[in-house]
XYZ file of C-alpha atoms in Angstrom:
719
model
C 141.867 243.273 120.903
C 138.690 245.387 120.179
C 138.648 247.073 116.853
C 138.894 250.712 117.262
C 138.151 251.347 113.551
C 134.766 249.650 113.657
C 131.876 252.152 113.645
C 128.298 251.897 114.907
C 125.421 254.262 114.138
C 122.783 255.507 116.848
C 120.483 252.693 115.660
C 123.020 250.270 116.261
C 123.707 251.654 119.781
C 119.975 251.300 120.519
C 120.015 247.522 119.368
C 123.031 247.016 121.614
C 121.433 248.522 124.678
C 117.936 247.230 123.847
C 116.394 250.770 123.811
C 114.869 253.099 121.291
C 116.881 255.749 119.330
C 115.202 258.571 121.308
C 117.048 257.101 124.382
C 120.389 257.268 122.622
C 119.885 260.849 121.693
C 118.939 261.600 125.350
C 122.240 259.893 126.468
C 124.278 262.198 124.065
C 122.526 265.357 125.328
C 122.910 264.645 129.054
C 126.059 262.926 129.354
C 129.252 264.900 128.675
C 131.321 261.680 128.508
C 129.247 260.038 125.821
C 131.549 259.056 123.040
C 132.076 261.666 120.313
C 131.078 260.852 116.670
C 134.011 259.590 114.579
C 132.419 259.639 111.108
C 129.050 259.631 109.322
C 127.254 262.911 108.840
C 125.838 265.637 111.045
C 122.374 264.155 110.897
C 123.416 260.487 110.961
C 126.914 260.311 112.846
C 128.783 257.269 113.673
C 130.760 256.250 116.697
C 133.375 253.899 117.504
C 132.052 250.355 118.606
C 134.802 249.912 121.321
C 134.181 253.184 122.954
C 130.457 252.744 122.986
C 130.772 249.394 124.562
C 132.895 250.693 127.238
C 130.591 253.659 128.029
C 127.593 251.252 128.087
C 129.218 249.001 130.421
C 130.388 251.712 132.628
C 126.792 253.273 132.862
C 125.515 249.863 133.786
C 123.333 249.804 130.597
C 124.945 246.813 129.109
C 126.530 243.788 130.852
C 128.341 242.472 127.589
C 127.515 242.960 124.065
C 126.103 239.727 122.494
C 128.728 237.858 120.207
C 126.424 237.872 117.310
C 125.756 241.675 117.702
C 129.413 242.604 118.309
C 130.323 240.693 115.006
C 127.699 242.104 113.046
C 128.547 245.682 114.256
C 132.133 244.906 113.127
C 131.012 243.797 109.939
C 128.597 246.590 109.171
C 131.179 249.353 110.396
C 134.050 247.888 108.523
C 135.919 250.861 106.869
C 136.026 249.101 103.548
C 132.418 248.562 103.616
C 130.138 245.471 104.656
C 130.471 243.527 101.360
C 134.169 243.528 101.521
C 134.024 242.611 105.279
C 131.491 239.844 104.414
C 133.837 238.366 101.907
C 136.805 238.391 104.095
C 134.754 236.827 107.057
C 133.595 234.145 104.575
C 137.023 233.354 103.528
C 138.269 233.028 106.990
C 135.208 230.913 107.962
C 135.864 228.489 105.055
C 139.493 228.136 106.363
C 138.182 227.501 109.708
C 135.540 224.854 108.333
C 138.075 223.008 106.338
C 141.510 223.628 108.016
C 140.841 224.601 111.637
C 144.368 223.655 112.737
C 145.929 226.181 110.083
C 143.546 228.921 111.362
C 144.664 228.244 115.054
C 148.384 228.368 114.133
C 147.850 231.720 112.236
C 145.617 233.204 114.764
C 148.005 232.627 117.646
C 149.726 235.998 118.144
C 149.308 239.473 117.312
C 146.714 241.028 114.587
C 149.705 242.047 112.650
C 151.011 238.649 112.433
C 147.689 236.928 111.666
C 147.349 239.621 108.787
C 150.735 238.743 107.402
C 150.069 234.751 107.553
C 146.455 234.946 106.272
C 147.258 234.917 102.488
C 149.291 231.755 102.762
C 146.863 229.857 105.005
C 143.745 230.813 102.943
C 145.750 229.653 99.649
C 145.499 226.159 101.147
C 141.637 226.420 100.985
C 140.429 228.959 98.591
C 142.834 227.679 95.611
C 141.724 224.252 95.509
C 138.106 224.721 96.224
C 137.552 228.119 94.253
C 140.325 228.086 91.456
C 141.232 231.464 90.054
C 138.573 233.324 92.146
C 140.811 232.795 95.169
C 143.053 235.822 94.236
C 139.822 238.033 93.810
C 138.328 237.069 97.042
C 141.324 237.787 99.231
C 144.352 240.113 98.286
C 147.430 238.366 98.331
C 146.379 234.885 98.122
C 148.269 232.940 95.576
C 148.855 229.282 95.023
C 151.156 227.645 97.376
C 154.046 225.594 95.776
C 152.320 222.378 96.776
C 148.957 223.018 95.585
C 147.844 222.208 91.874
C 146.469 225.473 90.842
C 145.807 224.498 87.093
C 142.134 225.196 86.534
C 141.335 221.953 84.659
C 138.078 221.786 86.453
C 135.882 223.148 83.498
C 133.364 220.621 82.891
C 132.648 220.050 79.092
C 130.004 217.466 79.105
C 128.222 215.140 81.542
C 130.380 213.278 83.827
C 133.702 215.003 83.193
C 135.214 216.476 86.290
C 138.452 217.483 87.472
C 139.969 215.274 89.880
C 140.761 216.096 93.720
C 138.199 218.944 94.166
C 135.237 217.112 95.465
C 137.079 215.585 98.454
C 138.872 217.184 101.384
C 142.154 218.592 100.216
C 145.169 216.439 100.984
C 147.700 219.233 100.456
C 150.071 219.388 103.507
C 149.550 222.562 105.618
C 151.471 225.636 104.619
C 154.557 226.093 106.775
C 153.564 229.153 108.674
C 156.721 231.117 109.256
C 157.597 233.213 112.333
C 156.246 236.846 112.152
C 159.918 238.153 112.000
C 160.368 236.236 108.808
C 157.053 237.344 107.150
C 156.654 240.434 104.769
C 154.358 243.275 105.844
C 150.624 242.379 105.849
C 148.599 243.526 103.172
C 147.202 246.787 104.078
C 143.582 245.776 103.238
C 143.463 242.862 105.613
C 144.599 244.243 108.965
C 141.193 246.277 109.534
C 139.531 243.018 109.092
C 141.401 241.098 111.678
C 139.084 241.961 114.752
C 136.215 240.963 112.465
C 137.763 237.668 111.630
C 138.404 236.822 115.186
C 134.954 237.549 116.202
C 133.735 235.434 113.222
C 136.013 232.561 114.646
C 134.488 232.907 118.051
C 131.000 232.848 116.571
C 132.095 229.624 114.431
C 133.018 227.939 117.518
C 129.728 228.681 119.029
C 127.330 227.768 116.127
C 129.347 226.291 113.311
C 131.331 228.231 110.420
C 128.427 227.568 107.973
C 125.889 229.035 110.241
C 127.899 231.844 111.311
C 128.313 232.867 107.511
C 124.472 232.438 107.010
C 123.928 234.517 110.012
C 126.157 237.384 108.706
C 124.811 237.145 105.273
C 121.227 237.176 106.461
C 121.747 240.220 108.496
C 123.356 242.294 105.552
C 120.522 241.252 103.149
C 117.937 242.063 105.809
C 119.767 245.371 106.317
C 119.915 246.421 102.438
C 116.615 244.896 101.199
C 116.288 247.195 98.165
C 119.964 246.440 96.860
C 119.087 242.813 96.166
C 116.471 240.748 94.459
C 116.181 237.510 96.536
C 114.794 234.309 95.731
C 112.746 233.180 98.608
C 114.230 229.796 100.052
C 110.911 227.890 99.601
C 110.629 228.793 95.923
C 114.339 227.896 95.525
C 113.663 224.537 96.918
C 110.665 224.117 94.581
C 112.728 224.975 91.561
C 115.464 222.657 92.583
C 113.108 219.587 93.015
C 111.542 220.456 89.497
C 115.002 220.159 88.068
C 115.934 216.989 89.883
C 119.305 215.460 90.765
C 122.306 216.801 89.073
C 126.072 216.116 88.926
C 126.593 219.569 87.373
C 124.401 222.523 87.939
C 124.871 226.103 86.660
C 123.034 229.561 87.587
C 124.059 232.146 85.248
C 122.468 235.009 87.271
C 123.426 233.518 90.813
C 122.670 236.559 93.043
C 123.469 235.362 96.514
C 123.286 231.580 95.406
C 119.865 230.530 96.954
C 119.054 228.303 93.851
C 122.503 226.420 93.721
C 122.187 226.023 97.487
C 118.904 224.238 97.093
C 120.218 221.639 94.906
C 120.459 218.326 96.610
C 124.200 217.427 97.264
C 125.698 214.142 95.721
C 129.305 212.838 95.191
C 131.450 214.274 92.833
C 129.135 217.354 92.053
C 130.017 220.620 90.474
C 128.335 223.908 91.089
C 128.925 226.678 88.427
C 127.750 230.310 89.135
C 128.025 233.543 87.323
C 126.699 237.183 88.218
C 127.217 240.411 86.803
C 128.111 241.679 90.258
C 131.466 240.721 91.556
C 130.536 240.690 95.015
C 127.512 238.553 94.603
C 129.728 236.026 92.556
C 132.140 236.002 95.419
C 129.546 235.655 98.180
C 127.901 232.892 96.210
C 131.205 230.883 95.778
C 131.861 231.135 99.566
C 128.473 230.023 100.463
C 128.370 227.167 98.261
C 131.880 226.113 99.494
C 130.608 226.196 102.929
C 127.450 224.412 102.230
C 128.856 221.338 100.664
C 131.929 219.381 99.122
C 130.660 219.991 95.793
C 133.417 221.664 93.390
C 132.573 225.462 92.938
C 133.323 227.548 90.058
C 131.872 231.265 90.145
C 132.688 234.101 87.728
C 131.970 237.776 87.691
C 130.279 239.103 84.527
C 127.113 239.341 82.325
C 126.370 235.775 81.266
C 124.751 237.018 78.043
C 127.515 239.249 76.860
C 130.446 237.553 78.620
C 129.559 233.891 79.343
C 132.306 232.507 81.590
C 131.226 228.851 80.802
C 130.976 228.697 77.050
C 131.840 224.915 76.951
C 129.791 223.809 79.927
C 127.016 221.139 79.410
C 125.251 220.916 82.666
C 122.683 218.404 83.843
C 120.796 221.319 85.611
C 120.381 225.191 84.941
C 118.538 227.123 87.566
C 118.021 230.749 87.020
C 116.227 233.723 88.401
C 117.224 236.387 85.589
C 116.852 240.106 85.778
C 113.220 241.173 84.411
C 112.453 243.629 81.659
C 116.035 244.481 80.799
C 116.114 246.494 77.593
C 120.110 246.730 77.335
C 120.663 243.110 77.634
C 122.890 243.052 74.338
C 120.410 242.936 71.540
C 122.731 244.890 69.285
C 125.969 243.085 69.662
C 124.782 239.636 70.153
C 122.525 239.367 66.916
C 124.590 236.337 65.508
C 125.194 234.589 68.725
C 124.876 230.521 68.087
C 122.819 230.507 71.361
C 119.700 231.768 69.676
C 118.653 228.253 68.447
C 114.997 229.209 68.628
C 115.126 232.664 67.365
C 116.735 235.930 67.972
C 115.079 237.722 70.880
C 113.599 241.030 70.480
C 114.885 243.848 72.458
C 112.117 243.762 74.738
C 112.479 239.939 75.399
C 115.416 239.584 77.584
C 113.796 236.847 79.372
C 113.767 234.758 76.398
C 117.294 235.403 75.767
C 118.029 233.950 79.257
C 115.772 230.694 78.347
C 118.034 230.238 75.171
C 121.050 230.627 77.203
C 119.913 228.140 79.593
C 119.158 225.662 76.875
C 122.501 226.177 75.222
C 124.357 225.246 78.592
C 122.248 222.057 79.111
C 123.417 218.597 77.940
C 121.005 216.508 75.931
C 118.174 215.668 78.257
C 119.306 218.191 80.672
C 116.512 220.366 82.604
C 116.480 224.053 83.174
C 114.183 225.913 85.468
C 113.641 229.594 85.235
C 111.522 232.054 87.196
C 109.812 234.303 84.644
C 107.395 237.450 84.576
C 103.950 236.396 83.302
C 104.277 238.775 80.460
C 106.794 236.552 78.907
C 104.115 233.803 78.333
C 101.968 236.190 76.192
C 103.808 239.140 74.583
C 103.325 239.189 70.878
C 107.015 239.913 70.329
C 108.004 236.589 71.733
C 105.551 234.277 70.093
C 107.621 233.002 67.309
C 110.262 231.770 69.904
C 107.521 230.376 72.120
C 106.160 228.650 69.226
C 109.581 227.003 68.176
C 110.223 225.975 71.895
C 106.816 224.209 71.744
C 107.495 222.440 68.326
C 110.793 221.178 69.289
C 109.838 220.045 72.623
C 112.076 222.087 74.599
C 109.243 223.769 77.043
C 107.792 221.203 79.184
C 105.720 223.260 81.792
C 104.675 226.681 82.705
C 103.597 226.979 86.289
C 101.898 230.148 87.630
C 102.760 230.867 91.087
C 100.462 232.767 93.803
C 100.840 236.454 94.281
C 103.494 237.292 96.734
C 105.721 234.028 96.075
C 108.739 236.390 95.031
C 109.377 239.929 94.054
C 107.860 241.832 92.655
C 105.337 240.441 95.040
C 102.239 242.157 93.591
C 102.292 239.885 90.392
C 101.754 236.156 89.977
C 105.232 235.088 88.589
C 105.699 231.871 86.442
C 108.234 229.042 86.619
C 109.187 227.634 83.101
C 110.696 224.100 82.908
C 112.612 223.193 79.881
C 114.487 220.362 78.455
C 117.047 220.164 75.910
C 115.457 217.861 73.272
C 117.281 214.541 72.753
C 117.014 212.604 69.619
C 113.499 211.072 70.617
C 110.480 212.781 69.383
C 109.314 216.061 70.996
C 106.883 215.704 73.655
C 103.368 216.372 72.285
C 101.897 218.082 75.391
C 102.824 220.792 77.927
C 101.878 220.871 81.512
C 100.145 224.126 82.330
C 99.331 224.983 85.936
C 97.815 227.830 88.218
C 98.594 227.756 91.774
C 96.920 231.056 92.580
C 94.579 229.544 94.966
C 97.125 228.934 97.472
C 97.991 232.783 97.859
C 97.950 234.045 101.330
C 95.898 236.959 102.577
C 97.360 240.337 102.698
C 100.974 240.772 102.812
C 101.309 236.995 104.069
C 103.233 234.847 101.585
C 101.633 231.802 99.976
C 100.909 228.512 101.544
C 104.219 226.878 100.352
C 103.450 223.365 101.655
C 100.340 223.295 99.398
C 102.111 224.981 96.425
C 104.933 222.471 96.883
C 102.466 219.513 97.184
C 100.369 220.268 94.338
C 103.234 221.338 91.773
C 105.490 218.221 92.459
C 102.459 215.858 92.317
C 101.372 217.143 89.008
C 104.871 217.423 87.507
C 105.775 213.880 88.530
C 102.557 212.251 87.101
C 103.025 214.462 83.860
C 106.788 213.133 83.412
C 105.848 209.666 84.165
C 102.883 209.605 81.680
C 103.692 212.283 79.160
C 100.310 213.735 79.921
C 98.140 214.743 82.974
C 94.421 214.257 83.414
C 92.492 217.468 84.027
C 92.591 219.058 87.413
C 89.937 221.605 87.185
C 91.286 225.037 88.041
C 94.623 223.599 88.778
C 96.378 221.944 86.037
C 96.068 219.933 82.761
C 98.301 219.077 80.073
C 97.604 220.849 76.682
C 98.524 219.385 73.177
C 101.196 221.624 71.554
C 98.878 221.788 68.493
C 96.357 224.021 70.508
C 98.777 226.396 71.645
C 100.201 227.146 68.152
C 97.691 229.865 67.062
C 98.562 233.391 66.280
C 99.274 234.358 69.765
C 101.047 231.400 71.364
C 99.545 232.506 74.589
C 101.109 230.093 77.364
C 99.273 231.865 80.287
C 97.926 228.839 82.233
C 94.756 230.546 83.429
C 93.589 231.170 79.881
C 93.750 227.207 79.034
C 92.653 225.474 82.387
C 89.179 224.103 82.957
C 87.176 226.260 85.414
C 87.525 225.065 88.886
C 84.734 222.519 90.156
C 81.806 224.304 91.042
C 82.123 224.670 94.896
C 79.338 227.322 95.166
C 76.293 225.551 93.797
C 72.818 226.313 95.126
C 73.063 223.949 98.000
C 76.229 225.263 99.400
C 75.077 228.797 99.034
C 72.144 228.014 100.852
C 74.512 226.714 103.621
C 76.635 229.930 103.558
C 73.340 231.978 103.709
C 72.393 230.003 106.880
C 75.786 230.670 108.604
C 75.423 234.206 107.813
C 72.090 234.398 109.462
C 73.494 232.841 112.572
C 76.410 235.105 112.487
C 74.317 238.277 112.241
C 72.084 237.074 115.204
C 75.218 236.527 117.142
C 76.581 240.115 116.283
C 73.237 241.508 117.509
C 73.548 239.653 120.868
C 77.176 240.814 121.414
C 76.322 244.480 120.219
C 77.644 246.608 123.318
C 75.133 248.159 125.436
C 74.470 251.865 125.192
C 77.383 253.664 126.738
C 76.603 255.430 130.019
C 78.047 258.971 130.054
C 81.058 259.714 132.610
C 83.043 262.747 133.428
C 86.556 262.435 131.787
C 89.273 260.568 134.119
C 92.878 261.652 134.371
C 94.637 258.477 135.684
C 98.317 258.414 136.416
C 100.039 256.889 133.428
C 102.932 254.618 132.833
C 104.544 253.378 129.691
C 105.321 250.106 128.158
C 109.042 250.774 128.460
C 108.787 251.440 132.180
C 106.668 248.378 132.777
C 109.528 246.132 130.981
C 112.032 247.839 133.096
C 110.199 247.127 136.200
C 109.562 243.463 135.258
C 105.772 243.761 134.999
C 106.108 242.395 131.339
C 108.494 240.952 128.933
C 108.856 242.533 125.477
C 110.109 240.420 122.481
C 110.427 241.183 118.640
C 109.892 238.446 115.938
C 111.309 237.686 112.869
C 113.564 234.420 113.220
C 112.425 230.993 112.112
C 114.387 228.782 114.411
C 115.326 225.267 113.119
C 111.688 223.788 113.632
C 109.065 224.380 110.855
C 106.341 226.025 112.845
C 103.269 228.192 111.814
C 104.188 231.728 111.924
C 101.909 234.529 113.190
C 102.131 237.467 110.572
C 101.349 241.114 111.195
C 98.479 240.311 108.462
C 97.080 237.665 110.752
C 97.026 240.155 113.649
C 95.227 242.851 111.674
C 92.781 240.252 110.193
C 92.380 238.176 113.457
C 93.073 235.051 111.450
C 95.059 231.976 112.195
C 98.911 231.860 111.642
C 99.497 231.729 108.091
C 103.145 232.689 107.407
C 106.457 231.031 106.943
C 109.970 232.246 107.838
C 113.320 230.779 106.639
C 115.117 228.539 109.072
C 117.543 230.539 111.179
C 119.964 229.739 114.097
C 118.426 232.378 116.141
C 115.577 230.918 118.252
C 112.082 231.869 117.229
C 109.862 233.614 119.704
C 106.886 231.401 120.292
C 103.528 232.802 121.564
C 101.754 231.768 124.613
C 98.370 232.122 126.144
C 97.890 235.680 127.626
C 100.608 237.305 125.429
C 99.748 240.648 123.664
C 101.086 241.032 120.125
C 101.238 244.488 118.457
C 102.118 245.287 114.779
C 104.579 248.061 114.572
C 104.009 249.117 110.849
C 101.098 250.759 109.151
C 99.849 253.103 111.748
C 96.933 251.218 112.779
C 95.758 250.645 116.532
C 95.689 247.005 116.911
C 96.733 244.638 119.506
C 95.766 240.869 119.883
C 95.641 238.727 122.776
C 96.777 235.203 122.106
C 94.435 232.508 123.168
C 94.946 228.628 123.344
C 94.117 228.237 119.581
C 97.032 230.439 118.441
C 99.695 229.618 121.135
C 102.865 228.047 119.959
C 103.074 229.990 116.721
C 106.367 231.728 115.932
C 106.309 235.479 116.114
C 106.716 236.943 112.544
C 108.252 240.074 111.329
C 107.184 243.518 112.225
C 105.526 242.353 115.548
C 106.276 242.885 119.071
C 105.101 240.590 121.599
C 104.430 241.831 125.208
C 104.213 238.901 127.951
C 102.552 240.409 131.184
C 103.002 239.255 134.638
C 99.428 237.955 135.586
C 100.064 239.354 139.094
C 100.744 242.708 137.921
C 98.878 243.286 134.515
C 95.636 241.860 132.938
C 96.314 241.023 129.238
C 93.020 242.219 128.084
C 93.320 245.462 129.797
C 96.758 245.913 128.329
C 95.669 245.104 124.806
C 92.588 247.393 125.048
C 94.254 250.449 126.337
C 97.067 249.874 123.529
C 94.417 250.244 120.957
C 93.447 253.761 121.936
C 93.774 256.169 118.879
C 95.342 258.951 120.803
C 97.777 256.494 122.603
C 98.883 255.335 119.149
C 99.246 258.688 117.600
C 101.650 259.985 120.324
C 103.701 256.750 120.001
C 104.126 256.677 116.130
C 106.841 258.294 114.230
C 106.682 258.949 110.421
C 108.908 258.005 107.590
C 108.621 258.906 103.945
C 106.582 256.031 103.209
C 105.421 254.283 106.443
C 104.249 254.871 109.943
C 106.213 253.012 112.441
C 104.916 252.380 116.205
C 107.443 252.702 119.119
C 105.676 250.078 121.463
C 107.791 251.415 124.422
C 106.213 254.725 124.330
C 102.529 253.360 124.465
C 100.839 254.410 127.612
C 98.817 252.579 130.370
C 96.920 253.810 133.418
C 98.364 252.819 136.744
C 95.174 250.833 138.094
C 94.699 248.043 140.770
C 94.419 244.598 139.344
C 90.805 244.305 140.378
C 89.859 247.572 138.151
C 92.231 246.214 135.380
C 90.121 243.174 135.206
C 86.721 245.068 134.978
C 88.268 246.946 131.947
C 89.653 243.845 130.558
C 86.230 241.987 130.677
C 84.626 244.941 128.638
C 87.610 244.870 126.063
C 87.228 241.043 125.793
C 83.531 241.557 125.008
C 84.395 244.119 122.248
C 87.013 241.684 120.725
C 84.276 239.058 120.321
C 81.913 241.489 118.978
C 84.511 242.518 116.509
C 85.440 239.130 115.511
C 81.867 238.243 114.701
C 81.393 241.404 112.568
C 84.619 240.196 110.558
C 83.012 236.748 110.190
C 79.874 238.035 108.950
C 81.630 240.354 106.340
C 83.561 237.233 105.007
C 80.441 235.130 104.825
C 78.678 238.015 103.033
C 81.493 238.389 100.548
C 81.391 234.472 100.121
C 77.654 234.641 99.328
C 77.799 237.609 96.977
C 80.645 236.156 95.000
C 78.969 232.750 94.834
C 75.617 234.109 93.621
C 77.320 236.258 90.816
C 79.579 233.204 89.689
C 76.268 230.898 89.937
C 74.180 233.077 87.853
C 76.711 233.716 85.326
C 77.802 230.163 84.986
C 74.222 228.726 85.024
C 74.488 226.776 88.190
C 72.105 228.890 90.024
C 68.705 229.809 88.501
C 67.701 233.647 88.400
C 64.352 232.930 90.156
């Protein structure tokens, strides 16, 4: 039964049909039988998904809505909002994951029957796995008589856990009554039933865990400004720094990325808290689907209303909110957690640091993502000094720019340990990985960051100190840091990088620059011969795609294999693939020689032809790939005409903060293949000239920077 209540916007219809939004607007004007709006606003109406699907199929514009897209549209258009829908879908997927036979028994029959039976069926899974949160996640879910619902799972010290939660539940299945014997369904569940059935189909196709990750990822991508996310690569690095844990806590869990990165082990407990109830619920479901660990999640501000006051965890991971003034300074003045000093109103991050330390067992490790200002603000120097004196702060690691939001500053990772009775560590590891930053909007080289950080950290923990690694890392005696400022910014304490641009190397750079400049002279285009304006018959990329002359694909999925990713910055700067994408169940789009790649953001007229050296990379976000049929289109001819300024101007649309290119509207002249190749050869020569100019510019910058550095540090003589 298709859900009549699920609504879809014009943008959603465009995605279903694989067209632009302008096409949807044309359909509404030209077809009297196009479905009428059922909600939304006059400028942004919404339509019933089932009616839209029927109309598209009737018009021959859609053979079948892809399962993933249909389930996503049901979630996005849920009458109670996408977050409620996502929680309901997660509960059903957890039931399918752990008690598939119970789901099959409950779902056999009408939607009304399924809605009536869901609370009892879900109680078998939600209550033992998630405790008191079960009733919050799904209305009407209580504890079946044969399930032990006493919440004795609170961990009070290392090694103490409640029995029975970390293994598959052994409770017998709830006896599902016939629909005639059951009370009316909770009214909030019935609208979710079509979504839950769709999610079950998706789970049968890709697995329950992967289905939930797909829906959660689509929701986060659709609402980027609502959430502060911890990138998966950074979460994995922080979890590795913390080490293995039987009990772990994230007091500001967000969507659960940090706890999900913790290595699983037997009899493990994961505790999560977030001030947003929806995020706490999503984290609980995500963790329960991810592993067999016991999960306890709670909603509430961990500083003002700590849900786990008796917990002593092996590991605390945290990406706290930054620069919070209203964190509870006035009402928490005498809180026992301020063991290292009462944080100033402007030092909310140091309150989170002490909260993390207070929840650790002796010798436990806390890893927190921190703004760089927390390492040097004068208002926090007394707390930083006490953390150093007592051996609680073990490392401050500066990340490259672009590692995590806010992307324009180099964030820090602090590694802390709750001191045991042994003497405090006399040295602290300071490290700066800024050298691994990517160019432009590309993220950092995570593989290099991970290797450098973990190698230095493991060497430091083994020996208690680290030999200097110029420009990268050193262990600093605590006494050196206990001055008036107690400034922990790593760059201010590291030895300068080894001189890489001495006189000999600068001479080599100068020689390469001379060779490149001579090459640019040889590649300079000949003088242009005047010619009268030509008016060719034109076609568009959209028309060529419909005719089969080219295939059009969009990027943004990482797939299962870890591949180099071609980013929009790589295309704009003509550099090698430098990006990364999180692993995804959706297949990555891989580049092939002869493909033409076009960035859709920024308003620039750029198109890049993929050659052998770049082939095989995954296509990144905000890129469109055009794969021409070589019997119909020359790739260099295609790329050259796509770069025309007037062409790009007529195909661009303007939002409040960005310019977006509608690639389907870009125009090409209709020319025979032989004539295309003549133009293509000229465009190819222009591309080689442009690359030589870019290379000369980079070498010139390198030479100028090296000369300035050499003259100022004494490695280059002034004459």
